Coordinates of C-alpha atoms in Angstrom, one line a residue:
X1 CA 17.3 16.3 -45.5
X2 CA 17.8 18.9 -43.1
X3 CA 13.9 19.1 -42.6
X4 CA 13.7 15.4 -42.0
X5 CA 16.5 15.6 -38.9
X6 CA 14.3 18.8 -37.8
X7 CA 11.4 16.9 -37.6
X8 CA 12.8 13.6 -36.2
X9 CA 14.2 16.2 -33.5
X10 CA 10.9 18.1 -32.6
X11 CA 9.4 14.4 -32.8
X12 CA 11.8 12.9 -29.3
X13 CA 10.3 14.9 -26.9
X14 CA 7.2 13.9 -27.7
X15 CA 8.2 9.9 -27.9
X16 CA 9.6 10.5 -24.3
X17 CA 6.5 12.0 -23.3
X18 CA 4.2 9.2 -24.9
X19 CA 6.4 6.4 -23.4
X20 CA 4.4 3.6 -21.3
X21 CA 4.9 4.5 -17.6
X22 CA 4.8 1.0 -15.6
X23 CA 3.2 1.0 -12.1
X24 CA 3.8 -1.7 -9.9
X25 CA 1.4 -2.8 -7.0
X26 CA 0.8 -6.3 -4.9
X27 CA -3.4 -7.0 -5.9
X28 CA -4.0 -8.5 -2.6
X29 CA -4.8 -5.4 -0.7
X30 CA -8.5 -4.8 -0.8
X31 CA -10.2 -2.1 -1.2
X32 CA -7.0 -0.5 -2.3
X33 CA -6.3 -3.1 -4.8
X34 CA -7.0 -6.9 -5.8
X35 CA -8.0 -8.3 -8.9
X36 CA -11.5 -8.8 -10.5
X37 CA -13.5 -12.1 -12.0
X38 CA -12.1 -11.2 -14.8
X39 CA -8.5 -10.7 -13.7
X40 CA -8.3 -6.9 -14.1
X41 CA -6.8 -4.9 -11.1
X42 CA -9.0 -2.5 -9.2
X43 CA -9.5 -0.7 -6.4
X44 CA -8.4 3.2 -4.5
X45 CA -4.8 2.6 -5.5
X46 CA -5.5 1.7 -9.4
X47 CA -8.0 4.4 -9.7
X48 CA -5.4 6.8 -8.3
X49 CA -2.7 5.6 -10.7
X50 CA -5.3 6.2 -13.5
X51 CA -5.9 9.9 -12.5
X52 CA -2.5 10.4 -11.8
X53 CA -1.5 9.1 -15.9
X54 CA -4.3 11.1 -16.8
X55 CA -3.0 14.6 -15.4
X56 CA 0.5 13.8 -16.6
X57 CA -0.6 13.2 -20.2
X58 CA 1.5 9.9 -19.6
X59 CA 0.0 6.0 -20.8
X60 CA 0.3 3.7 -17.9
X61 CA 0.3 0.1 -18.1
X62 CA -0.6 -2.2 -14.7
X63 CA 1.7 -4.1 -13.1
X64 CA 1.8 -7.1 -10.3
X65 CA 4.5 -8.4 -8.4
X66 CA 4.7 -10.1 -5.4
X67 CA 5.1 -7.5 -2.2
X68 CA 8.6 -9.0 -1.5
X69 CA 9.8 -8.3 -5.3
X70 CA 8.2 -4.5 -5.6
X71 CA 11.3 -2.8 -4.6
X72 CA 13.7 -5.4 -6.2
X73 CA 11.2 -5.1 -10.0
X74 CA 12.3 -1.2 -9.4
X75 CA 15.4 -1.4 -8.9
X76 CA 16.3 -4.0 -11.4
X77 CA 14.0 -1.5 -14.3
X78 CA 11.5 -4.1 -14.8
X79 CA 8.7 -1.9 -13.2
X80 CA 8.9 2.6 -13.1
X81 CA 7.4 2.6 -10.2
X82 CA 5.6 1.6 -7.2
X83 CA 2.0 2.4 -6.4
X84 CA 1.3 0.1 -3.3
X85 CA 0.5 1.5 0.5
X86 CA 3.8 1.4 0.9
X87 CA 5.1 2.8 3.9
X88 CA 7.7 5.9 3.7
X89 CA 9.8 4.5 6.2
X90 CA 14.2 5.3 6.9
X91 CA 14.9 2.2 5.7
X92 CA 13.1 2.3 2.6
X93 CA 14.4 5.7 1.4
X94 CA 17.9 3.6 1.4
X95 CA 16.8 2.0 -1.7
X96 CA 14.0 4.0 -3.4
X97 CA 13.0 7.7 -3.5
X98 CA 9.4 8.5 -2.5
X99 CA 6.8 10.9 -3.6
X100 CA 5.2 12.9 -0.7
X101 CA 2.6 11.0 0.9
X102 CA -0.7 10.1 -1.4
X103 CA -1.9 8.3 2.1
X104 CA -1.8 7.9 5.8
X105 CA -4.0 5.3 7.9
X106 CA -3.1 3.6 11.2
X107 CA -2.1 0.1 11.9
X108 CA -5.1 -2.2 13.9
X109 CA -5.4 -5.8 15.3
X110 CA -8.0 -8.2 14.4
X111 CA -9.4 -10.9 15.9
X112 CA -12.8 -13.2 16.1
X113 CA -15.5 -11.0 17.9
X114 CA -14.9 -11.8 21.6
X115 CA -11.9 -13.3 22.0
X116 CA -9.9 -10.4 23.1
X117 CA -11.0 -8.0 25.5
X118 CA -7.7 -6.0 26.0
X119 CA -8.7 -2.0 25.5
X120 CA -5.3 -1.3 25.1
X121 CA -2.5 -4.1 23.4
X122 CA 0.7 -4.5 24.8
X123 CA 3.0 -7.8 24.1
X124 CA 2.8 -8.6 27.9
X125 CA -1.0 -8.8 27.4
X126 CA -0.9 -11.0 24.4
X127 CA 1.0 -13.8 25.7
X128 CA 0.2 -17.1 24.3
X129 CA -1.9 -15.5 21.5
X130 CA -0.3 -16.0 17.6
X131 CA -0.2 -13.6 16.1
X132 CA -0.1 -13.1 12.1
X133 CA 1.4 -10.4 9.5
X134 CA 2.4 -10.0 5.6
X135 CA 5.9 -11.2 5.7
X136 CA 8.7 -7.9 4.8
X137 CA 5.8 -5.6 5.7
X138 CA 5.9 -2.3 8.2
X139 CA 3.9 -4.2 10.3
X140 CA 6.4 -7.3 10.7
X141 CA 9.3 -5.2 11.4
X142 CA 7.1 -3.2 14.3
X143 CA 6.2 -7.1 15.7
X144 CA 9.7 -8.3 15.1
X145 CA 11.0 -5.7 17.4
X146 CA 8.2 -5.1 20.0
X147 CA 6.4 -8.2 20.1
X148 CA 8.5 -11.1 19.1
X149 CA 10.0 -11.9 22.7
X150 CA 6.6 -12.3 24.2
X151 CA 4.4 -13.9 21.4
X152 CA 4.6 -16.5 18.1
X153 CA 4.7 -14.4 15.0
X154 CA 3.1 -16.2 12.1
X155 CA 4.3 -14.9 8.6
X156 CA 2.5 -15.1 5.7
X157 CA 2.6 -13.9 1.8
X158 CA -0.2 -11.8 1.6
X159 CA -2.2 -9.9 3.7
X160 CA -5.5 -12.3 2.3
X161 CA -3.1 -14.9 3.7
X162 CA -3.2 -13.6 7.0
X163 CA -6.6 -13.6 7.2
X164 CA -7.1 -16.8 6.0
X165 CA -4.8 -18.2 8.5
X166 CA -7.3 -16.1 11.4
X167 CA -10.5 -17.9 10.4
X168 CA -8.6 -21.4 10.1
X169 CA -7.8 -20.4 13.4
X170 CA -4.1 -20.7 12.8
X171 CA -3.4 -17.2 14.5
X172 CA -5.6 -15.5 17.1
X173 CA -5.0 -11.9 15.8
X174 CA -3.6 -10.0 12.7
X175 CA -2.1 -6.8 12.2
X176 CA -2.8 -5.2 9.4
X177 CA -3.7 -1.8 8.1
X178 CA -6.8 -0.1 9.9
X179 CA -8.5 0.6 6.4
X180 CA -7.8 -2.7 4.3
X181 CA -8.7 -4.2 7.4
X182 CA -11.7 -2.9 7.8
X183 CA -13.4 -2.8 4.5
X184 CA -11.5 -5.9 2.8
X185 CA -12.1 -7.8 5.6
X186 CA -14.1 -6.7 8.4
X187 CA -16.9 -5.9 5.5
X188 CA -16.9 -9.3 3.6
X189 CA -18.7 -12.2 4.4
X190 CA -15.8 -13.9 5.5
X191 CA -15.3 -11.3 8.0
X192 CA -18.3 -11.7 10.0
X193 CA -17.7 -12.8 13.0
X194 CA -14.6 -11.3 13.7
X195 CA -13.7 -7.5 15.0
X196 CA -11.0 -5.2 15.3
X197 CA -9.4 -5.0 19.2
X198 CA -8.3 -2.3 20.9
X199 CA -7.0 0.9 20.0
X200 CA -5.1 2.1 16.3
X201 CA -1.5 1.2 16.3
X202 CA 0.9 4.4 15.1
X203 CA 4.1 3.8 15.4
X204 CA 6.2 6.5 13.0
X205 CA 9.6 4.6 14.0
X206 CA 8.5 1.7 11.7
X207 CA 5.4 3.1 9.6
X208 CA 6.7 6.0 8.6
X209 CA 5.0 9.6 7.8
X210 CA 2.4 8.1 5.5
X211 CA 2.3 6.1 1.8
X212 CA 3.8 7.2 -1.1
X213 CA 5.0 6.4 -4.5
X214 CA 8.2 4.9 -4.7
X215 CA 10.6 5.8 -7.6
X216 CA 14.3 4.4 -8.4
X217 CA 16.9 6.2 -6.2
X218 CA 17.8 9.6 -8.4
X219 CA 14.4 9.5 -10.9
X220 CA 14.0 13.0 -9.8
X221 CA 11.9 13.8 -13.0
X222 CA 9.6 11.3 -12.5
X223 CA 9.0 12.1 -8.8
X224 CA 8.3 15.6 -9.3
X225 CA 6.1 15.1 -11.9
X226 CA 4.0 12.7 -9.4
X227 CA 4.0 15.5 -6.7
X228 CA 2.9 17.6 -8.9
X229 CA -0.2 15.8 -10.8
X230 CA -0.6 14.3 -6.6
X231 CA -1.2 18.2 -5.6
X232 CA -3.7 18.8 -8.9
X233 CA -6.0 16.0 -7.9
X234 CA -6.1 16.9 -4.6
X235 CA -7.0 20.8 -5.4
X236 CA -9.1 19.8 -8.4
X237 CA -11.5 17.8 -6.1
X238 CA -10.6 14.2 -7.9
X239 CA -8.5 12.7 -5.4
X240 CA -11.8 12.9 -3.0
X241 CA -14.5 11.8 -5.5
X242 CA -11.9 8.6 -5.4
X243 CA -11.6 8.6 -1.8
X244 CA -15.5 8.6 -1.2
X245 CA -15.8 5.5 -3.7
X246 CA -14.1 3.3 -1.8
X247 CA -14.3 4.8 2.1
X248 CA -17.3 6.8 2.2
X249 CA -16.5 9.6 5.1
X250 CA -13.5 7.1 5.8
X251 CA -10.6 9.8 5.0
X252 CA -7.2 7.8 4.3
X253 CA -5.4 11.2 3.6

């Protein structure tokens, strides 16, 4: 008997170890992530999760939410985590504790190729345009506050949304991040035509000191773990092989 309880006892540590770890992220954030013909995720921020699970020994199972219920699925426990682009912003680390930062890229506008020939976008300069954003994003709070007395702001679900709404010709520029922007958009085919205007966006006040993974408020364990396995695939050379997939000489960190 007393061999059985050692064993069930040697045994937890490893059932905690061995316990699925669920990441969160949105799927309509290309090249970071979106979602395959045959409905699988991919992209920089799912092969990052996977390398991450891999150094910590931990399984990881895929989620999606929508970007508005990412931070309420964590809170709530239906989701460990948040692997995203998300912004570490003040505001934020109110209601979630962040990793250090597993990203950084500036903020750009877009708009169909000759349309706007600002070098440098204020709001004054942009009256009368419309101008669309992800709804509950970085990038809607920074238009709310600096942009919102001079021009419409369009808001829509998804970033894909947005840009949807720009060749429908709802909107005459979106803001969105330089790199999605770029290769998800600029890239396709049903970004031809269109360019991104004047000069990167950074504005720390509202985008914060980079991405990184958000954990519930007090998960200290799980957060440093993540730092950890984030600074081994950055010195062991894997964070980079990732990098150059998707972004070539592009570097997002």
């Amino acid at each position: 008997m007393r061999v059985c309880w050692l064993l069930l006892l040697l045994s937890l540590p490893l059932a905690a170890q061995a316990e699925t770890l669920r990441i969160a992220m949105e799927g309509q954030f290309p090249p970071f992530e979106e979602v395959d013909s045959q409905g699988r995720l991919k992209g920089f921020n799912v092969d990052i999760a996977h390398a991450l699970c891999t150094q910590m020994k931990r399984h990881c199972e895929l989620q999606r939410f929508a970007w508005d219920d990412l931070i309420p699925a964590l809170q709530e426990g239906r989701t460990d985590l948040i692997l995203a682009s998300m912004s570490i912003t003040e505001e934020r680390q109110q209601q979630v504790d962040f990793t250090r930062k597993y990203a950084q890229t500036p903020a750009f506008f877009f708009a169909r190729a000759g349309t706007i020939n600002e070098v440098i976008i204020t709001p004054r300069r942009l009256r009368g345009k419309r101008v669309g954003v992800q709804r509950e994003t970085t990038y809607d709070r920074f238009l709310t506050a600096r942009y919102q007395e001079h021009v419409p702001i369009l808001r829509y679900a998804s970033a894909a949304d947005t840009y949807q709404a720009l060749q429908r010709g709802e909107v005459d520029l979106v803001l969105d991040d330089a790199v999605s922007g770029y290769f998800g958009f600029l890239q396709s085919e049903r970004g031809q035509g269109f360019e991104r205007v004047g000069n990167a966006v950074r504005a720390p006040k509202f985008f914060g000191k980079g991405q990184g993974i958000a954990v519930r408020k007090g998960d200290d364990a799980l957060r440093s773990s993540l730092d950890q396995a984030l600074v081994a695939i950055l010195d062991n050379g894997i964070y980079r092989r990732i990098e150059r997939r998707y972004f070539q000489r592009f570097s997002v960190y």
